[in-house]
Each structure stands twice: as structure tokens, then as C-alpha cells.
C-alpha positions as YAML, in Angstrom:
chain: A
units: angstrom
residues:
- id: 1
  name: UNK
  ca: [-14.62, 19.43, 2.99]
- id: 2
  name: UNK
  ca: [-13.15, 16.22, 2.91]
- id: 3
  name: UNK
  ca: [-13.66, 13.89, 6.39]
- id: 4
  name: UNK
  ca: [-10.61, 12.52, 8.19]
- id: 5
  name: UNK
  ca: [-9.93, 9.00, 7.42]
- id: 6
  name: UNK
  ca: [-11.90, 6.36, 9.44]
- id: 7
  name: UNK
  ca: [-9.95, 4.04, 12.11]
- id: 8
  name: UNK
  ca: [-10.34, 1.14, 10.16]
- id: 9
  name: UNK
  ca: [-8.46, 3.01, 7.14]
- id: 10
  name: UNK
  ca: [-5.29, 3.57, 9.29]
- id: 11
  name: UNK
  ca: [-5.27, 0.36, 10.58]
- id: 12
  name: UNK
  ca: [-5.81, -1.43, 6.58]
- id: 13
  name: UNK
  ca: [-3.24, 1.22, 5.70]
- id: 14
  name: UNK
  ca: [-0.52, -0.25, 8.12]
- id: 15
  name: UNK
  ca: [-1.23, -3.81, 7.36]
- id: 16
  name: UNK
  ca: [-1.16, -2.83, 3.59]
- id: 17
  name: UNK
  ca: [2.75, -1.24, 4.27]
- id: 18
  name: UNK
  ca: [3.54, -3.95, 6.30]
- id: 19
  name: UNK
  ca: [2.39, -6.24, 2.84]
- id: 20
  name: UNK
  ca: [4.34, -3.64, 0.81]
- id: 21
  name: UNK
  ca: [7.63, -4.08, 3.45]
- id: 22
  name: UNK
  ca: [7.65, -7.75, 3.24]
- id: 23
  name: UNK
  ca: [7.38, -8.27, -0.46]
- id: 24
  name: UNK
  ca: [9.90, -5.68, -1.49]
- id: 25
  name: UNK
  ca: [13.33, -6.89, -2.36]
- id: 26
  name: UNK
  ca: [16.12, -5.53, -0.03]
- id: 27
  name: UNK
  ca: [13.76, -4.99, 3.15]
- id: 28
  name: UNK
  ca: [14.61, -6.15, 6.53]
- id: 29
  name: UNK
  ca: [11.71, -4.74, 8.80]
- id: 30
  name: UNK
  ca: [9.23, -2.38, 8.90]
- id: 31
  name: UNK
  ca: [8.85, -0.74, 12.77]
- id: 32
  name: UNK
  ca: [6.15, 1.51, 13.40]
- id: 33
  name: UNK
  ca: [6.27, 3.81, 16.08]
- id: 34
  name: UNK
  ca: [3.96, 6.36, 18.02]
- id: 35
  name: UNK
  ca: [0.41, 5.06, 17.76]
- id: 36
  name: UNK
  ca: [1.13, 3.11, 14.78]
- id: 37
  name: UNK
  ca: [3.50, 0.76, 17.17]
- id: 38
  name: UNK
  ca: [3.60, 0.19, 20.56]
- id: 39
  name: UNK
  ca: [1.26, 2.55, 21.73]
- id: 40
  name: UNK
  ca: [-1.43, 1.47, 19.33]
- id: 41
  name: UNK
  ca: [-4.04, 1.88, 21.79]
- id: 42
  name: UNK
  ca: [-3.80, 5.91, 21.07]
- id: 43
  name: UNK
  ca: [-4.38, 5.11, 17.84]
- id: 44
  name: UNK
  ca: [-7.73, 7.24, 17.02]
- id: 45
  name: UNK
  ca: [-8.98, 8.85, 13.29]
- id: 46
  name: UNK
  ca: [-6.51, 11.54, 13.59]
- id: 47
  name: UNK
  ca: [-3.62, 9.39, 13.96]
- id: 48
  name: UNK
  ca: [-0.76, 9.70, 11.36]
- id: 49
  name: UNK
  ca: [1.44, 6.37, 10.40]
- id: 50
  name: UNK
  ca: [4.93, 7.21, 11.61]
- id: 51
  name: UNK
  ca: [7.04, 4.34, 10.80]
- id: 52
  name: UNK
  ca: [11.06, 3.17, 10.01]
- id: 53
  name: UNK
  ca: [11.94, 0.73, 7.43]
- id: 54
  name: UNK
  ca: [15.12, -0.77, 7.78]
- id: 55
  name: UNK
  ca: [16.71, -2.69, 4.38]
- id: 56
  name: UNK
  ca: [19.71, -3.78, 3.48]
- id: 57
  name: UNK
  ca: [23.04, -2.22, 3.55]
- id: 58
  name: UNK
  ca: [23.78, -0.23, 0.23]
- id: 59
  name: UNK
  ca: [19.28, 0.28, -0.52]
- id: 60
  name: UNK
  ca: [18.43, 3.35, 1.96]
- id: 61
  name: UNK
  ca: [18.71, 5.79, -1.18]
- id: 62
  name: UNK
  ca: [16.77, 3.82, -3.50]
- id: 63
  name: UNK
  ca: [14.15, 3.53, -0.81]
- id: 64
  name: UNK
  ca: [14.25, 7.15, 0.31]
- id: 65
  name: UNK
  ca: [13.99, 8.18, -3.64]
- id: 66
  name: UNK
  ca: [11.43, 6.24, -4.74]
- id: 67
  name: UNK
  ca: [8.34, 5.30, -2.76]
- id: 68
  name: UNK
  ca: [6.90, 3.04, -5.32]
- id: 69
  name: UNK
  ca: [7.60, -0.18, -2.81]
- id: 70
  name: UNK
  ca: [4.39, 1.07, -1.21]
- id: 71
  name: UNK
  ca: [2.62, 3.36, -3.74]
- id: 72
  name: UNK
  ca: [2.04, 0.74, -6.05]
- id: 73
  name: UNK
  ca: [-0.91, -0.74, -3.44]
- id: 74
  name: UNK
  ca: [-0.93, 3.01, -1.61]
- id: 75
  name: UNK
  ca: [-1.69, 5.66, -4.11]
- id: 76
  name: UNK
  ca: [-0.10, 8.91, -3.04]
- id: 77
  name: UNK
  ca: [-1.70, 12.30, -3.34]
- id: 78
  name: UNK
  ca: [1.44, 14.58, -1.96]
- id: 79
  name: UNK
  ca: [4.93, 13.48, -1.29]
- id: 80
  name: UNK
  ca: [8.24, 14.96, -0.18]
- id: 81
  name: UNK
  ca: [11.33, 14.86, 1.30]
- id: 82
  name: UNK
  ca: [11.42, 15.89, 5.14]
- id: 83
  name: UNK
  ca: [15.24, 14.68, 5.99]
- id: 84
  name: UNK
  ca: [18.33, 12.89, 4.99]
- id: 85
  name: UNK
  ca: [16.86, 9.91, 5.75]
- id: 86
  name: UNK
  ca: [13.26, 10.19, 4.81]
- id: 87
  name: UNK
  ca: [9.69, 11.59, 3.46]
- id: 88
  name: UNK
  ca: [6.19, 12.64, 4.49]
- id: 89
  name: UNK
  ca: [3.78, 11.43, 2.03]
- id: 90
  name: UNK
  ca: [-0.36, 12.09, 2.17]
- id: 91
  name: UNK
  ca: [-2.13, 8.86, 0.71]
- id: 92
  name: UNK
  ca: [-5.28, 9.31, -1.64]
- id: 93
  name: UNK
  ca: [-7.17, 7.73, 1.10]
- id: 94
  name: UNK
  ca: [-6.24, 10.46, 3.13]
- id: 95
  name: UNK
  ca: [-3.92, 8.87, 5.80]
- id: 96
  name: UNK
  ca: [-0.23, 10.89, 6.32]
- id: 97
  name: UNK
  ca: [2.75, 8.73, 6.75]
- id: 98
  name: UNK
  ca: [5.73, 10.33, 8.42]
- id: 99
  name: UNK
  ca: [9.05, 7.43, 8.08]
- id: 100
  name: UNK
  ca: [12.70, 7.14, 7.46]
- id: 101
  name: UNK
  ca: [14.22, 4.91, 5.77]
- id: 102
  name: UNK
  ca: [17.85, 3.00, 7.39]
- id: 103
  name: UNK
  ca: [20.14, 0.63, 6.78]
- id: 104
  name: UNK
  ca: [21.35, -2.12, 9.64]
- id: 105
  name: UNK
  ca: [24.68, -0.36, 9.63]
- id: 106
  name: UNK
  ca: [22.98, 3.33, 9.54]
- id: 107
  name: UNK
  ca: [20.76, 2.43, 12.22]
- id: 108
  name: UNK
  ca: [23.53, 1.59, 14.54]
- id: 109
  name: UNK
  ca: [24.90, 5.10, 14.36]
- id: 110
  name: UNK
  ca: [20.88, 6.93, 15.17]
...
């Protein structure tokens, strides 16, 4: 049986999507939420990364489509689509990201 990813894992995992956020064209800001934002103290090995990215208007489908803006530095394991708006991915190194993916205008309306 494969053990749960390590603390420091999650926490290199955020910093490497925050790396992935800000060098991808058409990105505005990458939020984290749950333990992965605000409430980081929670954060413990069983911690998920939930997460929003928010990019420019006329780039949510490309983003929601295609999660090579992180998978290049993030190999993923398992992948799919959870709603309109965006995916649930398992990362080789064993950390799950739940996130959706909105414009500035979209973001407005949620």
C-alpha cells in the first residue's frame, strides 16, 4: 500500500502551482482555499489542494480542457472533469487537487 503524501509534499505541491499559475500566459491569480488558503494551519498529510484560478476573459475553457499549465512540473496520475467549471486531478506524488477554473467576468456572477 502506498503511504499518504508527507506535509512537506502538499506544501512543495502548492508553491509548485502557484510557479505553474504565474508563468502561464492568460492567468490572473491562483486562490487556494480550505487548508490550502486561509486556514492553512489545518493543513495536515491528508489534506487535499482545493484551489480557483482565475485568467483572463475568453481562457476558462482552454484552462478547464487542458491541465498541462501545471502538469508539465506536476505529473498527473488520474484526471477528470467534476463541473462546468472544473477538474479533480490525483498527482503522481500522490496529492489530489480539487479547483475550478474562472474568468474575472465569470467570477462576478459565482
Amino acid at each position: 500500500m502506498e503511504k499518504m503524501p508527507n506535509l512537506e509534499t502538499i506544501q512543495e505541491t502548492i508553491a509548485a502551482l502557484s510557479k505553474a499559475a504565474a508563468e502561464s500566459d492568460h492567468t490572473i491569480a491562483l486562490i487556494g482555499a480550505g487548508s490550502a488558503g486561509v486556514e492553512i494551519s489545518r493543513m495536515d498529510q491528508y489534506s487535499d489542494i482545493d484551489f480557483f484560478l482565475i485568467v483572463e476573459d475568453g481562457f476558462s475553457s482552454r484552462f478547464i480542457n487542458d491541465n498541462s499549465w501545471f502538469s508539465q512540473i506536476l505529473p498527473i496520475a488520474f484526471a477528470f472533469r467534476d463541473t462546468d467549471h472544473g477538474n479533480k486531478a490525483l498527482l503522481q506524488n500522490r496529492v489530489f487537487l480539487e479547483f475550478a477554473i474562472f474568468t474575472e467576468a465569470g467570477l462576478a456572477e459565482h
